[in-house]
Amino acid sequence: MLRIIKNLYDYRELIAALTYKNIVIRYKQAYLGILWAVLKPVMLMLVFTIVKGFVGIETGGLPYPLITFAALIPWVFFQESVSEGVNSVTSNAALIKKIYFPREIFPLTAMVTKVVELGISFGILAGMMIYYKIIPTVYAFWIPVFVLYTMVVALTISFFGAAMNVYYRDIAQAIPIGLSLLMYGSPVIYPLSLVQKKLLTERAAGEWSEHFYTLYTLNPLVGIIDGFQRALIGATQPDFQALYPGLILTFSILPFSYWFFKRAENWFADVI
């Protein structure tokens, strides 16, 4: 982790240059420009709100569009960071063959690029909070922590996925499918309280209920999304019981993921 932070600082100018290049290439000749960055979460929020009107989801009196958009902000940031991070090495093949610098710069740059779009999404959320008359409390100071945690989770997957994708291009095809499935396993469409009610209160899975709940919270996005919603909309502190399993799992895997990437990068120029 310290080495990643050091590389972020040492190569900050290169990361800034690559980030600018990524943004320019992504939105070049696009009529709506960077507005495309916010259309995805906005459209998903509208679709989920329509679906909620049919199936009925308990939100504890909070506006469903607001809590859904608060969930989509970390989710879309994570999803886009992983998708581009996994493809970041293969999409820079020409640069890799010409000059050497730490290859982890590519997944890092893919993630930093998404920070720009994340800032725009926060602007939209602020407008929605004003509309629904939701005032942020002191718990909103948790948000930078959750953003940082989301970055760590995205990098954990990106390092391993980017290295594997150099040797097996199936990884790039499998990632979108895996992320789509993971979204349904995260409290994006429904609140975490609904899962807690079914498994911990009503014990819908019998004696396996608590085990299933623990397995569910191993997904780091569960604690992150619920934390976003609690800190920004619910004005309460994060649910640490939902946060710890995914946090422990992430920081256990990150060193292995980074080690695997550094070991594999020696042959990137030969294989890519």
PDB file of C-alpha atoms in Angstrom:
ATOM      1  CA  MET A   1       0.000   0.000   0.000  1.00  0.00           C
ATOM      2  CA  LEU A   2       2.818   2.401   0.887  1.00  0.00           C
ATOM      3  CA  ARG A   3       4.563   1.599  -2.391  1.00  0.00           C
ATOM      4  CA  ILE A   4       1.392   2.375  -4.318  1.00  0.00           C
ATOM      5  CA  ILE A   5       1.076   5.739  -2.554  1.00  0.00           C
ATOM      6  CA  LYS A   6       4.765   6.470  -3.226  1.00  0.00           C
ATOM      7  CA  ASN A   7       4.334   5.737  -6.932  1.00  0.00           C
ATOM      8  CA  LEU A   8       1.274   7.959  -7.002  1.00  0.00           C
ATOM      9  CA  TYR A   9       3.413  10.820  -5.707  1.00  0.00           C
ATOM     10  CA  ASP A  10       6.592  10.111  -7.678  1.00  0.00           C
ATOM     11  CA  TYR A  11       4.777   9.770 -10.988  1.00  0.00           C
ATOM     12  CA  ARG A  12       2.055  12.348 -10.325  1.00  0.00           C
ATOM     13  CA  GLU A  13       2.944  14.368 -13.424  1.00  0.00           C
ATOM     14  CA  LEU A  14       2.808  11.297 -15.674  1.00  0.00           C
ATOM     15  CA  ILE A  15      -0.493  10.226 -14.109  1.00  0.00           C
ATOM     16  CA  ALA A  16      -1.895  13.728 -14.657  1.00  0.00           C
ATOM     17  CA  ALA A  17      -0.789  13.694 -18.311  1.00  0.00           C
ATOM     18  CA  LEU A  18      -2.255  10.225 -18.953  1.00  0.00           C
ATOM     19  CA  THR A  19      -5.459  11.162 -17.140  1.00  0.00           C
ATOM     20  CA  TYR A  20      -5.872  14.242 -19.335  1.00  0.00           C
ATOM     21  CA  LYS A  21      -5.218  12.122 -22.418  1.00  0.00           C
ATOM     22  CA  ASN A  22      -7.797   9.540 -21.341  1.00  0.00           C
ATOM     23  CA  ILE A  23     -10.464  12.180 -20.763  1.00  0.00           C
ATOM     24  CA  VAL A  24      -9.776  13.904 -24.093  1.00  0.00           C
ATOM     25  CA  ILE A  25      -9.842  10.629 -26.043  1.00  0.00           C
ATOM     26  CA  ARG A  26     -12.956   9.380 -24.253  1.00  0.00           C
ATOM     27  CA  TYR A  27     -15.075  12.451 -24.977  1.00  0.00           C
ATOM     28  CA  LYS A  28     -13.473  13.702 -28.200  1.00  0.00           C
ATOM     29  CA  GLN A  29     -16.108  14.288 -30.875  1.00  0.00           C
ATOM     30  CA  ALA A  30     -18.872  13.460 -28.365  1.00  0.00           C
ATOM     31  CA  TYR A  31     -21.642  16.046 -28.683  1.00  0.00           C
ATOM     32  CA  LEU A  32     -22.582  15.835 -24.986  1.00  0.00           C
ATOM     33  CA  GLY A  33     -18.953  15.627 -23.882  1.00  0.00           C
ATOM     34  CA  ILE A  34     -18.343  14.810 -20.226  1.00  0.00           C
ATOM     35  CA  LEU A  35     -22.106  14.832 -19.554  1.00  0.00           C
ATOM     36  CA  TRP A  36     -22.005  11.188 -20.644  1.00  0.00           C
ATOM     37  CA  ALA A  37     -20.232  10.538 -17.342  1.00  0.00           C
ATOM     38  CA  VAL A  38     -23.377  11.382 -15.380  1.00  0.00           C
ATOM     39  CA  LEU A  39     -25.992  10.011 -17.761  1.00  0.00           C
ATOM     40  CA  LYS A  40     -25.291   6.423 -16.695  1.00  0.00           C
ATOM     41  CA  PRO A  41     -26.074   6.838 -12.958  1.00  0.00           C
ATOM     42  CA  VAL A  42     -28.978   9.186 -13.725  1.00  0.00           C
ATOM     43  CA  MET A  43     -30.577   6.757 -16.183  1.00  0.00           C
ATOM     44  CA  LEU A  44     -30.056   3.807 -13.835  1.00  0.00           C
ATOM     45  CA  MET A  45     -31.644   5.793 -11.010  1.00  0.00           C
ATOM     46  CA  LEU A  46     -34.710   6.535 -13.156  1.00  0.00           C
ATOM     47  CA  VAL A  47     -35.060   2.883 -14.205  1.00  0.00           C
ATOM     48  CA  PHE A  48     -34.705   1.621 -10.623  1.00  0.00           C
ATOM     49  CA  THR A  49     -37.248   4.205  -9.427  1.00  0.00           C
ATOM     50  CA  ILE A  50     -39.766   2.979 -12.005  1.00  0.00           C
ATOM     51  CA  VAL A  51     -39.133  -0.654 -10.997  1.00  0.00           C
ATOM     52  CA  LYS A  52     -39.505   0.270  -7.329  1.00  0.00           C
ATOM     53  CA  GLY A  53     -42.991   1.613  -8.144  1.00  0.00           C
ATOM     54  CA  PHE A  54     -44.019  -1.924  -9.184  1.00  0.00           C
ATOM     55  CA  VAL A  55     -42.285  -4.119  -6.607  1.00  0.00           C
ATOM     56  CA  GLY A  56     -42.353  -1.809  -3.577  1.00  0.00           C
ATOM     57  CA  ILE A  57     -39.164  -1.399  -1.528  1.00  0.00           C
ATOM     58  CA  GLU A  58     -39.149  -0.090   2.030  1.00  0.00           C
ATOM     59  CA  THR A  59     -36.837   2.929   2.351  1.00  0.00           C
ATOM     60  CA  GLY A  60     -37.535   4.049   5.900  1.00  0.00           C
ATOM     61  CA  GLY A  61     -39.246   7.238   4.746  1.00  0.00           C
ATOM     62  CA  LEU A  62     -36.270   8.444   2.682  1.00  0.00           C
ATOM     63  CA  PRO A  63     -36.756   9.403  -0.999  1.00  0.00           C
ATOM     64  CA  TYR A  64     -35.941   6.336  -3.096  1.00  0.00           C
ATOM     65  CA  PRO A  65     -34.356   8.288  -6.005  1.00  0.00           C
ATOM     66  CA  LEU A  66     -32.010   9.967  -3.530  1.00  0.00           C
ATOM     67  CA  ILE A  67     -30.825   6.835  -1.731  1.00  0.00           C
ATOM     68  CA  THR A  68     -30.481   5.025  -5.068  1.00  0.00           C
ATOM     69  CA  PHE A  69     -28.335   7.792  -6.551  1.00  0.00           C
ATOM     70  CA  ALA A  70     -26.232   7.835  -3.358  1.00  0.00           C
ATOM     71  CA  ALA A  71     -25.697   4.093  -3.906  1.00  0.00           C
ATOM     72  CA  LEU A  72     -24.933   4.485  -7.604  1.00  0.00           C
ATOM     73  CA  ILE A  73     -22.161   7.043  -7.011  1.00  0.00           C
ATOM     74  CA  PRO A  74     -19.699   4.600  -5.363  1.00  0.00           C
ATOM     75  CA  TRP A  75     -20.946   1.708  -7.474  1.00  0.00           C
ATOM     76  CA  VAL A  76     -20.419   3.401 -10.851  1.00  0.00           C
ATOM     77  CA  PHE A  77     -17.053   4.758  -9.686  1.00  0.00           C
ATOM     78  CA  PHE A  78     -15.975   1.254  -8.674  1.00  0.00           C
ATOM     79  CA  GLN A  79     -17.385  -0.402 -11.804  1.00  0.00           C
ATOM     80  CA  GLU A  80     -15.798   2.061 -14.229  1.00  0.00           C
ATOM     81  CA  SER A  81     -12.452   2.029 -12.383  1.00  0.00           C
ATOM     82  CA  VAL A  82     -12.269  -1.764 -12.526  1.00  0.00           C
ATOM     83  CA  SER A  83     -13.426  -1.998 -16.152  1.00  0.00           C
ATOM     84  CA  GLU A  84     -10.845   0.491 -17.388  1.00  0.00           C
ATOM     85  CA  GLY A  85      -8.192  -0.684 -14.933  1.00  0.00           C
ATOM     86  CA  VAL A  86      -8.326  -4.260 -16.213  1.00  0.00           C
ATOM     87  CA  ASN A  87      -7.940  -3.046 -19.813  1.00  0.00           C
ATOM     88  CA  SER A  88      -5.421  -0.315 -18.981  1.00  0.00           C
ATOM     89  CA  VAL A  89      -2.261  -2.328 -19.709  1.00  0.00           C
ATOM     90  CA  THR A  90      -3.360  -3.885 -23.013  1.00  0.00           C
ATOM     91  CA  SER A  91      -4.762  -0.565 -24.253  1.00  0.00           C
ATOM     92  CA  ASN A  92      -1.342   1.060 -23.777  1.00  0.00           C
ATOM     93  CA  ALA A  93       0.686  -1.615 -25.581  1.00  0.00           C
ATOM     94  CA  ALA A  94       2.590   0.873 -27.756  1.00  0.00           C
ATOM     95  CA  LEU A  95       3.692   2.899 -24.730  1.00  0.00           C
ATOM     96  CA  ILE A  96       4.764  -0.198 -22.805  1.00  0.00           C
ATOM     97  CA  LYS A  97       7.070  -1.301 -25.648  1.00  0.00           C
ATOM     98  CA  LYS A  98       8.759   2.097 -25.945  1.00  0.00           C
ATOM     99  CA  ILE A  99       9.621   3.229 -22.423  1.00  0.00           C
ATOM    100  CA  TYR A 100       9.823   1.804 -18.926  1.00  0.00           C
ATOM    101  CA  PHE A 101       8.089   3.128 -15.841  1.00  0.00           C
ATOM    102  CA  PRO A 102       6.166   1.229 -13.152  1.00  0.00           C
ATOM    103  CA  ARG A 103       3.300  -0.464 -14.964  1.00  0.00           C
ATOM    104  CA  GLU A 104       0.933   0.010 -12.035  1.00  0.00           C
ATOM    105  CA  ILE A 105       0.685   3.582 -13.287  1.00  0.00           C
ATOM    106  CA  PHE A 106      -1.895   2.376 -15.835  1.00  0.00           C
ATOM    107  CA  PRO A 107      -4.500   0.978 -13.376  1.00  0.00           C
ATOM    108  CA  LEU A 108      -3.842   3.981 -11.133  1.00  0.00           C
ATOM    109  CA  THR A 109      -4.438   6.374 -14.019  1.00  0.00           C
ATOM    110  CA  ALA A 110      -7.648   4.579 -15.005  1.00  0.00           C
ATOM    111  CA  MET A 111      -8.916   5.102 -11.470  1.00  0.00           C
ATOM    112  CA  VAL A 112      -7.830   8.754 -11.227  1.00  0.00           C
ATOM    113  CA  THR A 113      -9.648   9.459 -14.502  1.00  0.00           C
ATOM    114  CA  LYS A 114     -12.853   8.311 -12.851  1.00  0.00           C
ATOM    115  CA  VAL A 115     -12.327  10.664  -9.919  1.00  0.00           C
ATOM    116  CA  VAL A 116     -13.171  13.548 -12.277  1.00  0.00           C
ATOM    117  CA  GLU A 117     -16.485  11.918 -13.156  1.00  0.00           C
ATOM    118  CA  LEU A 118     -17.069  11.106  -9.483  1.00  0.00           C
ATOM    119  CA  GLY A 119     -16.850  14.823  -8.664  1.00  0.00           C
ATOM    120  CA  ILE A 120     -19.548  15.616 -11.242  1.00  0.00           C
ATOM    121  CA  SER A 121     -21.834  12.947  -9.761  1.00  0.00           C
ATOM    122  CA  PHE A 122     -21.418  14.501  -6.317  1.00  0.00           C
ATOM    123  CA  GLY A 123     -22.569  17.810  -7.802  1.00  0.00           C
ATOM    124  CA  ILE A 124     -25.789  16.168  -9.023  1.00  0.00           C
ATOM    125  CA  LEU A 125     -26.324  14.494  -5.650  1.00  0.00           C
ATOM    126  CA  ALA A 126     -25.926  17.863  -3.923  1.00  0.00           C
ATOM    127  CA  GLY A 127     -28.646  19.280  -6.182  1.00  0.00           C
ATOM    128  CA  MET A 128     -30.950  16.362  -5.337  1.00  0.00           C
ATOM    129  CA  MET A 129     -30.318  16.805  -1.602  1.00  0.00           C
ATOM    130  CA  ILE A 130     -31.300  20.471  -1.895  1.00  0.00           C
ATOM    131  CA  TYR A 131     -34.462  19.476  -3.775  1.00  0.00           C
ATOM    132  CA  TYR A 132     -35.444  16.910  -1.117  1.00  0.00           C
ATOM    133  CA  LYS A 133     -34.332  19.262   1.695  1.00  0.00           C
ATOM    134  CA  ILE A 134     -31.777  16.804   3.106  1.00  0.00           C
ATOM    135  CA  ILE A 135     -29.050  18.633   5.026  1.00  0.00           C
ATOM    136  CA  PRO A 136     -25.643  16.902   5.414  1.00  0.00           C
ATOM    137  CA  THR A 137     -24.515  16.307   8.978  1.00  0.00           C
ATOM    138  CA  VAL A 138     -21.122  15.752  10.592  1.00  0.00           C
ATOM    139  CA  TYR A 139     -21.308  12.127   9.409  1.00  0.00           C
ATOM    140  CA  ALA A 140     -20.684  13.376   5.851  1.00  0.00           C
ATOM    141  CA  PHE A 141     -16.987  13.540   6.815  1.00  0.00           C
ATOM    142  CA  TRP A 142     -17.000   9.753   6.380  1.00  0.00           C
ATOM    143  CA  ILE A 143     -17.410  10.167   2.600  1.00  0.00           C
ATOM    144  CA  PRO A 144     -13.692  10.763   1.780  1.00  0.00           C
ATOM    145  CA  VAL A 145     -12.888   7.616   3.752  1.00  0.00           C
ATOM    146  CA  PHE A 146     -15.374   5.604   1.725  1.00  0.00           C
ATOM    147  CA  VAL A 147     -14.065   7.056  -1.547  1.00  0.00           C
ATOM    148  CA  LEU A 148     -10.537   6.012  -0.549  1.00  0.00           C
ATOM    149  CA  TYR A 149     -11.790   2.567   0.443  1.00  0.00           C
ATOM    150  CA  THR A 150     -13.561   2.221  -2.919  1.00  0.00           C
ATOM    151  CA  MET A 151     -10.274   3.075  -4.651  1.00  0.00           C
ATOM    152  CA  VAL A 152      -8.473   0.349  -2.718  1.00  0.00           C
ATOM    153  CA  VAL A 153     -11.128  -2.222  -3.628  1.00  0.00           C
ATOM    154  CA  ALA A 154     -11.008  -1.206  -7.299  1.00  0.00           C
ATOM    155  CA  LEU A 155      -7.206  -1.383  -7.360  1.00  0.00           C
ATOM    156  CA  THR A 156      -7.221  -4.780  -5.678  1.00  0.00           C
ATOM    157  CA  ILE A 157      -9.252  -6.187  -8.566  1.00  0.00           C
ATOM    158  CA  SER A 158      -7.585  -4.071 -11.259  1.00  0.00           C
ATOM    159  CA  PHE A 159      -4.010  -5.141 -10.455  1.00  0.00           C
ATOM    160  CA  PHE A 160      -4.845  -8.824 -10.666  1.00  0.00           C
ATOM    161  CA  GLY A 161      -7.262  -8.437 -13.597  1.00  0.00           C
ATOM    162  CA  ALA A 162      -4.918  -6.220 -15.655  1.00  0.00           C
ATOM    163  CA  ALA A 163      -2.036  -8.679 -15.293  1.00  0.00           C
ATOM    164  CA  MET A 164      -4.213 -11.655 -16.174  1.00  0.00           C
ATOM    165  CA  ASN A 165      -5.721  -9.799 -19.134  1.00  0.00           C
ATOM    166  CA  VAL A 166      -2.300  -9.469 -20.757  1.00  0.00           C
ATOM    167  CA  TYR A 167      -2.043 -13.255 -20.967  1.00  0.00           C
ATOM    168  CA  TYR A 168      -5.724 -14.192 -21.190  1.00  0.00           C
ATOM    169  CA  ARG A 169      -7.958 -11.687 -23.015  1.00  0.00           C
ATOM    170  CA  ASP A 170     -11.017 -13.610 -21.807  1.00  0.00           C
ATOM    171  CA  ILE A 171     -10.660 -11.609 -18.584  1.00  0.00           C
ATOM    172  CA  ALA A 172     -11.738  -8.391 -20.320  1.00  0.00           C
ATOM    173  CA  GLN A 173     -14.835 -10.182 -21.634  1.00  0.00           C
ATOM    174  CA  ALA A 174     -15.677 -11.736 -18.269  1.00  0.00           C
ATOM    175  CA  ILE A 175     -15.293  -8.578 -16.184  1.00  0.00           C
ATOM    176  CA  PRO A 176     -18.508  -6.831 -17.388  1.00  0.00           C
ATOM    177  CA  ILE A 177     -20.509  -9.998 -16.664  1.00  0.00           C
ATOM    178  CA  GLY A 178     -18.969 -10.376 -13.222  1.00  0.00           C
ATOM    179  CA  LEU A 179     -19.592  -6.732 -12.360  1.00  0.00           C
ATOM    180  CA  SER A 180     -23.228  -6.959 -13.477  1.00  0.00           C
ATOM    181  CA  LEU A 181     -23.760  -9.933 -11.178  1.00  0.00           C
ATOM    182  CA  LEU A 182     -21.942  -8.147  -8.349  1.00  0.00           C
ATOM    183  CA  MET A 183     -24.294  -5.161  -8.643  1.00  0.00           C
ATOM    184  CA  TYR A 184     -27.261  -7.392  -7.813  1.00  0.00           C
ATOM    185  CA  GLY A 185     -25.256  -8.711  -4.859  1.00  0.00           C
ATOM    186  CA  SER A 186     -24.775  -5.159  -3.579  1.00  0.00           C
ATOM    187  CA  PRO A 187     -27.380  -2.856  -1.984  1.00  0.00           C
ATOM    188  CA  VAL A 188     -27.796  -0.635  -5.048  1.00  0.00           C
ATOM    189  CA  ILE A 189     -31.399  -1.349  -6.004  1.00  0.00           C
ATOM    190  CA  TYR A 190     -32.481  -2.313  -2.497  1.00  0.00           C
ATOM    191  CA  PRO A 191     -31.255  -1.023   0.900  1.00  0.00           C
ATOM    192  CA  LEU A 192     -29.087  -3.164   3.175  1.00  0.00           C
ATOM    193  CA  SER A 193     -31.809  -2.951   5.823  1.00  0.00           C
ATOM    194  CA  LEU A 194     -33.996  -5.162   3.610  1.00  0.00           C
ATOM    195  CA  VAL A 195     -31.350  -7.921   3.621  1.00  0.00           C
ATOM    196  CA  GLN A 196     -30.875  -7.546   7.385  1.00  0.00           C
ATOM    197  CA  LYS A 197     -34.622  -7.827   7.916  1.00  0.00           C
ATOM    198  CA  LYS A 198     -34.905 -10.994   5.827  1.00  0.00           C
ATOM    199  CA  LEU A 199     -31.811 -12.784   7.156  1.00  0.00           C
ATOM    200  CA  LEU A 200     -31.242 -11.467  10.687  1.00  0.00           C
ATOM    201  CA  THR A 201     -34.795 -10.671  11.820  1.00  0.00           C
ATOM    202  CA  GLU A 202     -37.047 -13.042   9.889  1.00  0.00           C
ATOM    203  CA  ARG A 203     -34.272 -15.654   9.474  1.00  0.00           C
ATOM    204  CA  ALA A 204     -35.492 -16.514   5.982  1.00  0.00           C
ATOM    205  CA  ALA A 205     -32.691 -19.076   5.476  1.00  0.00           C
ATOM    206  CA  GLY A 206     -33.198 -20.798   8.848  1.00  0.00           C
ATOM    207  CA  GLU A 207     -30.054 -21.693  10.761  1.00  0.00           C
ATOM    208  CA  TRP A 208     -27.963 -20.592   7.767  1.00  0.00           C
ATOM    209  CA  SER A 209     -29.278 -17.017   7.891  1.00  0.00           C
ATOM    210  CA  GLU A 210     -26.351 -15.490   9.811  1.00  0.00           C
ATOM    211  CA  HIS A 211     -23.819 -17.367   7.687  1.00  0.00           C
ATOM    212  CA  PHE A 212     -25.437 -16.089   4.504  1.00  0.00           C
ATOM    213  CA  TYR A 213     -25.420 -12.553   5.912  1.00  0.00           C
ATOM    214  CA  THR A 214     -21.703 -12.789   6.743  1.00  0.00           C
ATOM    215  CA  LEU A 215     -21.046 -14.155   3.249  1.00  0.00           C
ATOM    216  CA  TYR A 216     -23.040 -11.256   1.802  1.00  0.00           C
ATOM    217  CA  THR A 217     -21.034  -8.660   3.733  1.00  0.00           C
ATOM    218  CA  LEU A 218     -17.760 -10.113   2.433  1.00  0.00           C
ATOM    219  CA  ASN A 219     -18.627  -8.088  -0.649  1.00  0.00           C
ATOM    220  CA  PRO A 220     -16.800  -4.793   0.146  1.00  0.00           C
ATOM    221  CA  LEU A 221     -19.376  -2.811  -1.851  1.00  0.00           C
ATOM    222  CA  VAL A 222     -22.039  -3.727   0.735  1.00  0.00           C
ATOM    223  CA  GLY A 223     -20.336  -1.731   3.485  1.00  0.00           C
ATOM    224  CA  ILE A 224     -19.280   1.063   1.116  1.00  0.00           C
ATOM    225  CA  ILE A 225     -22.712   1.667  -0.422  1.00  0.00           C
ATOM    226  CA  ASP A 226     -24.535   1.383   2.890  1.00  0.00           C
ATOM    227  CA  GLY A 227     -21.946   3.735   4.426  1.00  0.00           C
ATOM    228  CA  PHE A 228     -22.507   6.305   1.663  1.00  0.00           C
ATOM    229  CA  GLN A 229     -26.248   6.211   2.210  1.00  0.00           C
ATOM    230  CA  ARG A 230     -26.001   6.407   5.994  1.00  0.00           C
ATOM    231  CA  ALA A 231     -23.422   9.198   6.082  1.00  0.00           C
ATOM    232  CA  LEU A 232     -25.016  11.400   3.426  1.00  0.00           C
ATOM    233  CA  ILE A 233     -28.746  10.682   3.525  1.00  0.00           C
ATOM    234  CA  GLY A 234     -29.473   8.891   6.783  1.00  0.00           C
ATOM    235  CA  ALA A 235     -27.295  11.184   8.955  1.00  0.00           C
ATOM    236  CA  THR A 236     -26.006   8.218  10.982  1.00  0.00           C
ATOM    237  CA  GLN A 237     -22.626   6.593  11.445  1.00  0.00           C
ATOM    238  CA  PRO A 238     -21.629   3.602   9.250  1.00  0.00           C
ATOM    239  CA  ASP A 239     -22.731   0.085  10.171  1.00  0.00           C
ATOM    240  CA  PHE A 240     -19.333  -1.307  11.158  1.00  0.00           C
ATOM    241  CA  GLN A 241     -20.668  -4.861  11.404  1.00  0.00           C
ATOM    242  CA  ALA A 242     -21.494  -4.681   7.703  1.00  0.00           C
ATOM    243  CA  LEU A 243     -18.197  -2.961   6.920  1.00  0.00           C
ATOM    244  CA  TYR A 244     -15.580  -5.128   8.628  1.00  0.00           C
ATOM    245  CA  PRO A 245     -15.855  -8.437   6.663  1.00  0.00           C
ATOM    246  CA  GLY A 246     -15.291  -6.785   3.279  1.00  0.00           C
ATOM    247  CA  LEU A 247     -12.600  -4.489   4.700  1.00  0.00           C
ATOM    248  CA  ILE A 248     -10.610  -7.395   6.151  1.00  0.00           C
ATOM    249  CA  LEU A 249     -10.993  -9.400   2.928  1.00  0.00           C
ATOM    250  CA  THR A 250      -9.852  -6.475   0.746  1.00  0.00           C
ATOM    251  CA  PHE A 251      -6.719  -5.663   2.741  1.00  0.00           C
ATOM    252  CA  SER A 252      -5.881  -9.358   2.886  1.00  0.00           C
ATOM    253  CA  ILE A 253      -6.024  -9.732  -0.901  1.00  0.00           C
ATOM    254  CA  LEU A 254      -4.466  -6.386  -1.934  1.00  0.00           C
ATOM    255  CA  PRO A 255      -0.813  -7.367  -1.164  1.00  0.00           C
ATOM    256  CA  PHE A 256      -1.201 -10.594  -3.157  1.00  0.00           C
ATOM    257  CA  SER A 257      -2.857  -8.772  -6.060  1.00  0.00           C
ATOM    258  CA  TYR A 258      -0.073  -6.165  -6.187  1.00  0.00           C
ATOM    259  CA  TRP A 259       2.654  -8.824  -5.859  1.00  0.00           C
ATOM    260  CA  PHE A 260       1.087 -10.786  -8.726  1.00  0.00           C
ATOM    261  CA  PHE A 261       0.982  -7.671 -10.934  1.00  0.00           C
ATOM    262  CA  LYS A 262       4.622  -6.754 -10.225  1.00  0.00           C
ATOM    263  CA  ARG A 263       5.748 -10.316 -10.896  1.00  0.00           C
ATOM    264  CA  ALA A 264       3.839 -10.480 -14.185  1.00  0.00           C
ATOM    265  CA  GLU A 265       4.886  -7.042 -15.475  1.00  0.00           C
ATOM    266  CA  ASN A 266       8.393  -8.248 -16.360  1.00  0.00           C
ATOM    267  CA  TRP A 267       6.985 -10.008 -19.434  1.00  0.00           C
ATOM    268  CA  PHE A 268       4.279  -7.510 -20.428  1.00  0.00           C
ATOM    269  CA  ALA A 269       6.339  -6.066 -23.311  1.00  0.00           C
ATOM    270  CA  ASP A 270       7.081  -9.554 -24.687  1.00  0.00           C
ATOM    271  CA  VAL A 271       3.538 -10.905 -24.496  1.00  0.00           C
ATOM    272  CA  ILE A 272       1.358  -7.912 -25.232  1.00  0.00           C
TER     273      ILE A 272
END
